[in-house]
Amino acid sequence: MSNNNFYTPETVRPLYGEILPAYQEVFAVPPWNEVSKCVDEQLRCDGGLSDVEVGGLCNTCGLCPTQPAYEADELIERFDALGLSRPTAWYAEQNDLGLTMAAVAWKALPSEIATEKYADVPEISDWIVDKLGEEPVMWLDEVFSNRKLKSRGNLQNFGGFVLGLAMMLDCEKVAYRTIEPRMTAVPKRDFGDNAVVMNRRLDVPDRRDFVTIRNIQEVL
């Protein structure tokens, strides 16, 4: 039996016990490989996160990471801060074993998204405003699954849950970034020509692909 639901920041908190370990585990494996915090003073690891286990030796800097990439307290603080600082919505799917996937999205101006999500890529500020305009959009911040409980098909309902989140946040345009190939395939599958995928380094001055979906509430 499956259970798919939308949540406010307040109503999703009881699921943190399942959301946090799922988040930590999925981003520690390919294609993200975010296992520990980079300890190199030059932060040569992308995003300041390393693929080296805590206590292991990094071949790049010769140092040993001491902290996991994502600590539970940090994630709780981050997720709570989202709900307190801006319109935020959650979606989660569960089966008889527990939570199988979750997504969180929030509403913001493109300039605010550039400042918050691309602080390490200052050249993207003008680019993102040029692509998204100056009206608020829905930023699909995180989509992650618990593959131990459901190994495949976790994006089967992508179109439906993205539309539901956009309706909760009253947005007509959605945007997100990704390095996960499936996250660039499913928007075209579910939204057709309304979805635009811009390729990392070729179309986007960044190491991540960039996806936009327009007129979303008119599509499905």
mmCIF file of C-alpha atoms in Angstrom:
data_model
loop_
_atom_site.group_PDB
_atom_site.id
_atom_site.type_symbol
_atom_site.label_atom_id
_atom_site.label_comp_id
_atom_site.label_asym_id
_atom_site.label_seq_id
_atom_site.Cartn_x
_atom_site.Cartn_y
_atom_site.Cartn_z
ATOM 1 C CA MET A 1 0.000 0.000 0.000
ATOM 2 C CA SER A 2 1.324 3.443 -0.912
ATOM 3 C CA ASN A 3 0.610 6.810 0.673
ATOM 4 C CA ASN A 4 1.418 10.044 -1.184
ATOM 5 C CA ASN A 5 0.864 13.346 0.582
ATOM 6 C CA PHE A 6 1.672 17.049 0.493
ATOM 7 C CA TYR A 7 2.821 18.828 3.647
ATOM 8 C CA THR A 8 3.402 22.251 5.117
ATOM 9 C CA PRO A 9 6.667 22.879 7.012
ATOM 10 C CA GLU A 10 4.781 22.272 10.255
ATOM 11 C CA THR A 11 3.043 19.036 9.277
ATOM 12 C CA VAL A 12 6.159 17.434 7.742
ATOM 13 C CA ARG A 13 8.211 17.605 10.956
ATOM 14 C CA PRO A 14 6.993 14.215 12.284
ATOM 15 C CA LEU A 15 8.595 12.660 9.185
ATOM 16 C CA TYR A 16 12.059 14.083 9.925
ATOM 17 C CA GLY A 17 13.049 10.795 11.546
ATOM 18 C CA GLU A 18 12.772 9.138 8.128
ATOM 19 C CA ILE A 19 13.612 12.129 5.930
ATOM 20 C CA LEU A 20 17.014 12.834 7.499
ATOM 21 C CA PRO A 21 18.615 9.367 7.091
ATOM 22 C CA ALA A 22 17.178 9.020 3.587
ATOM 23 C CA TYR A 23 18.722 12.363 2.641
ATOM 24 C CA GLN A 24 22.098 11.488 4.148
ATOM 25 C CA GLU A 25 22.252 8.093 2.458
ATOM 26 C CA VAL A 26 21.132 9.048 -1.036
ATOM 27 C CA PHE A 27 23.511 11.999 -1.402
ATOM 28 C CA ALA A 28 26.468 9.904 -0.219
ATOM 29 C CA VAL A 29 26.310 7.732 -3.352
ATOM 30 C CA PRO A 30 26.700 8.470 -7.103
ATOM 31 C CA PRO A 31 26.225 10.799 -8.800
ATOM 32 C CA TRP A 32 26.584 13.126 -5.779
ATOM 33 C CA ASN A 33 29.209 11.311 -3.641
ATOM 34 C CA GLU A 34 28.740 13.796 -0.790
ATOM 35 C CA VAL A 35 30.156 11.765 2.090
ATOM 36 C CA SER A 36 32.072 14.211 4.284
ATOM 37 C CA LYS A 37 32.861 17.897 4.721
ATOM 38 C CA CYS A 38 35.985 19.002 2.873
ATOM 39 C CA VAL A 39 38.762 19.999 5.308
ATOM 40 C CA ASP A 40 41.066 21.514 2.688
ATOM 41 C CA GLU A 41 41.606 25.245 3.283
ATOM 42 C CA GLN A 42 41.177 25.797 -0.456
ATOM 43 C CA LEU A 43 37.936 23.753 -0.499
ATOM 44 C CA ARG A 44 38.919 22.036 -3.738
ATOM 45 C CA CYS A 45 36.027 19.588 -3.415
ATOM 46 C CA ASP A 46 32.895 20.711 -5.318
ATOM 47 C CA GLY A 47 30.522 22.442 -2.967
ATOM 48 C CA GLY A 48 32.884 21.890 -0.060
ATOM 49 C CA LEU A 49 31.864 18.218 0.187
ATOM 50 C CA SER A 50 34.136 15.213 -0.289
ATOM 51 C CA ASP A 51 33.639 11.612 -1.404
ATOM 52 C CA VAL A 52 36.114 10.426 1.259
ATOM 53 C CA GLU A 53 34.776 8.619 4.328
ATOM 54 C CA VAL A 54 35.194 10.331 7.694
ATOM 55 C CA GLY A 55 38.648 9.351 8.931
ATOM 56 C CA GLY A 56 39.834 8.379 5.452
ATOM 57 C CA LEU A 57 42.744 10.002 3.629
ATOM 58 C CA CYS A 58 41.971 12.453 0.821
ATOM 59 C CA ASN A 59 44.336 12.053 -2.127
ATOM 60 C CA THR A 60 43.811 15.686 -3.172
ATOM 61 C CA CYS A 61 44.796 17.512 0.003
ATOM 62 C CA GLY A 62 46.360 14.726 2.100
ATOM 63 C CA LEU A 63 44.012 15.425 5.007
ATOM 64 C CA CYS A 64 41.374 13.301 6.742
ATOM 65 C CA PRO A 65 37.761 14.524 6.873
ATOM 66 C CA THR A 66 36.328 14.597 10.381
ATOM 67 C CA GLN A 67 32.634 15.365 9.828
ATOM 68 C CA PRO A 68 29.931 13.783 7.658
ATOM 69 C CA ALA A 69 28.610 15.845 4.769
ATOM 70 C CA TYR A 70 25.160 16.209 6.270
ATOM 71 C CA GLU A 71 24.643 16.083 10.020
ATOM 72 C CA ALA A 72 21.142 15.568 11.392
ATOM 73 C CA ASP A 73 21.093 18.746 13.483
ATOM 74 C CA GLU A 74 22.241 20.809 10.523
ATOM 75 C CA LEU A 75 19.535 19.375 8.286
ATOM 76 C CA ILE A 76 16.830 20.028 10.878
ATOM 77 C CA GLU A 77 18.026 23.614 11.261
ATOM 78 C CA ARG A 78 18.089 24.079 7.501
ATOM 79 C CA PHE A 79 14.650 22.594 6.865
ATOM 80 C CA ASP A 80 13.095 24.531 9.739
ATOM 81 C CA ALA A 81 14.706 27.750 8.508
ATOM 82 C CA LEU A 82 13.179 27.279 5.055
ATOM 83 C CA GLY A 83 9.689 27.080 6.482
ATOM 84 C CA LEU A 84 10.210 30.134 8.669
ATOM 85 C CA SER A 85 11.779 32.355 6.019
ATOM 86 C CA ARG A 86 9.689 31.771 2.878
ATOM 87 C CA PRO A 87 6.658 29.955 1.440
ATOM 88 C CA THR A 88 7.688 26.286 1.539
ATOM 89 C CA ALA A 89 5.951 23.018 0.642
ATOM 90 C CA TRP A 90 6.828 19.334 1.000
ATOM 91 C CA TYR A 91 5.793 16.112 -0.698
ATOM 92 C CA ALA A 92 6.445 12.575 0.516
ATOM 93 C CA GLU A 93 5.655 9.044 -0.591
ATOM 94 C CA GLN A 94 5.439 6.095 1.794
ATOM 95 C CA ASN A 95 4.848 2.369 1.463
ATOM 96 C CA ASP A 96 4.320 -0.314 4.091
ATOM 97 C CA LEU A 97 8.030 -0.148 5.007
ATOM 98 C CA GLY A 98 8.230 3.628 5.467
ATOM 99 C CA LEU A 99 9.176 6.779 3.569
ATOM 100 C CA THR A 100 10.356 6.038 0.020
ATOM 101 C CA MET A 101 10.894 9.540 -1.363
ATOM 102 C CA ALA A 102 10.484 13.198 -0.476
ATOM 103 C CA ALA A 103 10.738 16.626 -2.094
ATOM 104 C CA VAL A 104 10.852 20.162 -0.779
ATOM 105 C CA ALA A 105 10.229 23.348 -2.760
ATOM 106 C CA TRP A 106 10.007 27.033 -1.962
ATOM 107 C CA LYS A 107 8.974 30.294 -3.571
ATOM 108 C CA ALA A 108 11.447 33.107 -4.165
ATOM 109 C CA LEU A 109 12.629 35.761 -6.593
ATOM 110 C CA PRO A 110 15.235 34.573 -9.136
ATOM 111 C CA SER A 111 17.737 37.069 -7.700
ATOM 112 C CA GLU A 112 17.239 35.526 -4.248
ATOM 113 C CA ILE A 113 17.757 32.034 -5.652
ATOM 114 C CA ALA A 114 21.004 33.146 -7.277
ATOM 115 C CA THR A 115 22.274 34.659 -4.024
ATOM 116 C CA GLU A 116 21.360 31.668 -1.884
ATOM 117 C CA LYS A 117 22.044 28.694 -4.138
ATOM 118 C CA TYR A 118 24.951 30.013 -6.207
ATOM 119 C CA ALA A 119 27.050 31.936 -3.706
ATOM 120 C CA ASP A 120 30.105 30.106 -5.076
ATOM 121 C CA VAL A 121 29.207 30.963 -8.693
ATOM 122 C CA PRO A 122 28.804 34.777 -8.754
ATOM 123 C CA GLU A 123 28.749 34.922 -12.550
ATOM 124 C CA ILE A 124 25.379 33.150 -12.583
ATOM 125 C CA SER A 125 23.475 36.036 -10.945
ATOM 126 C CA ASP A 126 22.666 37.899 -14.167
ATOM 127 C CA TRP A 127 22.238 34.638 -16.076
ATOM 128 C CA ILE A 128 19.567 33.253 -13.766
ATOM 129 C CA VAL A 129 17.564 36.486 -13.757
ATOM 130 C CA ASP A 130 17.770 36.553 -17.561
ATOM 131 C CA LYS A 131 16.394 32.992 -17.740
ATOM 132 C CA LEU A 132 13.714 33.255 -15.042
ATOM 133 C CA GLY A 133 12.680 36.900 -15.130
ATOM 134 C CA GLU A 134 11.900 39.003 -12.089
ATOM 135 C CA GLU A 135 8.719 37.361 -10.789
ATOM 136 C CA PRO A 136 8.751 34.759 -7.983
ATOM 137 C CA VAL A 137 9.209 31.154 -9.094
ATOM 138 C CA MET A 138 9.094 27.774 -7.385
ATOM 139 C CA TRP A 139 12.577 26.456 -6.661
ATOM 140 C CA LEU A 140 12.497 22.652 -6.446
ATOM 141 C CA ASP A 141 15.256 22.478 -3.863
ATOM 142 C CA GLU A 142 15.552 18.783 -3.091
ATOM 143 C CA VAL A 143 14.178 15.508 -4.446
ATOM 144 C CA PHE A 144 15.525 12.342 -2.835
ATOM 145 C CA SER A 145 14.529 8.733 -2.294
ATOM 146 C CA ASN A 146 15.129 5.848 0.089
ATOM 147 C CA ARG A 147 16.278 3.198 -2.363
ATOM 148 C CA LYS A 148 16.503 0.607 0.396
ATOM 149 C CA LEU A 149 12.718 0.692 0.691
ATOM 150 C CA LYS A 150 11.958 1.274 -3.006
ATOM 151 C CA SER A 151 14.767 0.603 -5.448
ATOM 152 C CA ARG A 152 13.161 2.000 -8.600
ATOM 153 C CA GLY A 153 10.251 4.074 -9.895
ATOM 154 C CA ASN A 154 10.678 6.858 -7.348
ATOM 155 C CA LEU A 155 10.106 9.539 -9.994
ATOM 156 C CA GLN A 156 7.025 7.888 -11.448
ATOM 157 C CA ASN A 157 4.811 10.635 -9.981
ATOM 158 C CA PHE A 158 7.188 13.503 -10.799
ATOM 159 C CA GLY A 159 4.714 15.518 -12.869
ATOM 160 C CA GLY A 160 1.957 15.171 -10.307
ATOM 161 C CA PHE A 161 3.961 16.143 -7.275
ATOM 162 C CA VAL A 162 5.702 19.062 -8.990
ATOM 163 C CA LEU A 163 2.309 20.389 -10.073
ATOM 164 C CA GLY A 164 0.931 19.902 -6.560
ATOM 165 C CA LEU A 165 3.831 21.786 -4.993
ATOM 166 C CA ALA A 166 3.468 24.596 -7.544
ATOM 167 C CA MET A 167 -0.225 24.899 -6.717
ATOM 168 C CA MET A 168 0.523 25.029 -2.983
ATOM 169 C CA LEU A 169 3.020 27.828 -3.614
ATOM 170 C CA ASP A 170 0.893 29.537 -6.286
ATOM 171 C CA CYS A 171 3.615 29.489 -8.955
ATOM 172 C CA GLU A 172 3.415 29.144 -12.731
ATOM 173 C CA LYS A 173 7.128 28.592 -13.268
ATOM 174 C CA VAL A 174 9.412 25.980 -11.708
ATOM 175 C CA ALA A 175 13.204 25.799 -11.740
ATOM 176 C CA TYR A 176 15.869 23.560 -10.284
ATOM 177 C CA ARG A 177 19.445 22.382 -10.772
ATOM 178 C CA THR A 178 20.712 18.815 -10.867
ATOM 179 C CA ILE A 179 23.504 16.422 -11.787
ATOM 180 C CA GLU A 180 21.154 13.426 -11.747
ATOM 181 C CA PRO A 181 20.345 12.268 -15.333
ATOM 182 C CA ARG A 182 16.871 11.088 -14.344
ATOM 183 C CA MET A 183 16.015 14.583 -13.146
ATOM 184 C CA THR A 184 16.658 15.952 -16.630
ATOM 185 C CA ALA A 185 14.674 13.182 -18.341
ATOM 186 C CA VAL A 186 11.440 13.224 -16.332
ATOM 187 C CA PRO A 187 10.511 16.892 -16.913
ATOM 188 C CA LYS A 188 10.510 16.332 -20.669
ATOM 189 C CA ARG A 189 8.500 13.135 -20.174
ATOM 190 C CA ASP A 190 5.854 14.806 -18.033
ATOM 191 C CA PHE A 191 5.809 18.407 -19.288
ATOM 192 C CA GLY A 192 6.936 18.136 -22.917
ATOM 193 C CA ASP A 193 7.941 21.396 -24.556
ATOM 194 C CA ASN A 194 7.044 23.333 -21.409
ATOM 195 C CA ALA A 195 10.212 21.902 -19.854
ATOM 196 C CA VAL A 196 13.616 23.253 -20.883
ATOM 197 C CA VAL A 197 16.834 21.486 -19.919
ATOM 198 C CA MET A 198 20.024 23.548 -20.079
ATOM 199 C CA ASN A 199 23.258 21.589 -20.016
ATOM 200 C CA ARG A 200 26.003 22.186 -17.481
ATOM 201 C CA ARG A 201 29.006 24.191 -18.672
ATOM 202 C CA LEU A 202 27.580 24.396 -22.210
ATOM 203 C CA ASP A 203 24.355 26.329 -21.610
ATOM 204 C CA VAL A 204 24.859 27.109 -17.926
ATOM 205 C CA PRO A 205 27.909 28.755 -16.306
ATOM 206 C CA ASP A 206 27.866 26.055 -13.636
ATOM 207 C CA ARG A 207 28.748 22.401 -13.016
ATOM 208 C CA ARG A 208 25.051 21.453 -12.729
ATOM 209 C CA ASP A 209 22.284 21.217 -15.307
ATOM 210 C CA PHE A 210 19.475 23.754 -15.009
ATOM 211 C CA VAL A 211 15.813 22.919 -15.649
ATOM 212 C CA THR A 212 12.816 25.218 -16.047
ATOM 213 C CA ILE A 213 9.138 24.315 -16.435
ATOM 214 C CA ARG A 214 6.786 27.074 -17.517
ATOM 215 C CA ASN A 215 2.991 27.436 -17.413
ATOM 216 C CA ILE A 216 2.990 24.441 -15.129
ATOM 217 C CA GLN A 217 -0.567 24.759 -13.843
ATOM 218 C CA GLU A 218 -1.870 24.630 -17.406
ATOM 219 C CA VAL A 219 -0.004 21.473 -18.424
ATOM 220 C CA LEU A 220 -1.361 18.468 -16.530
#
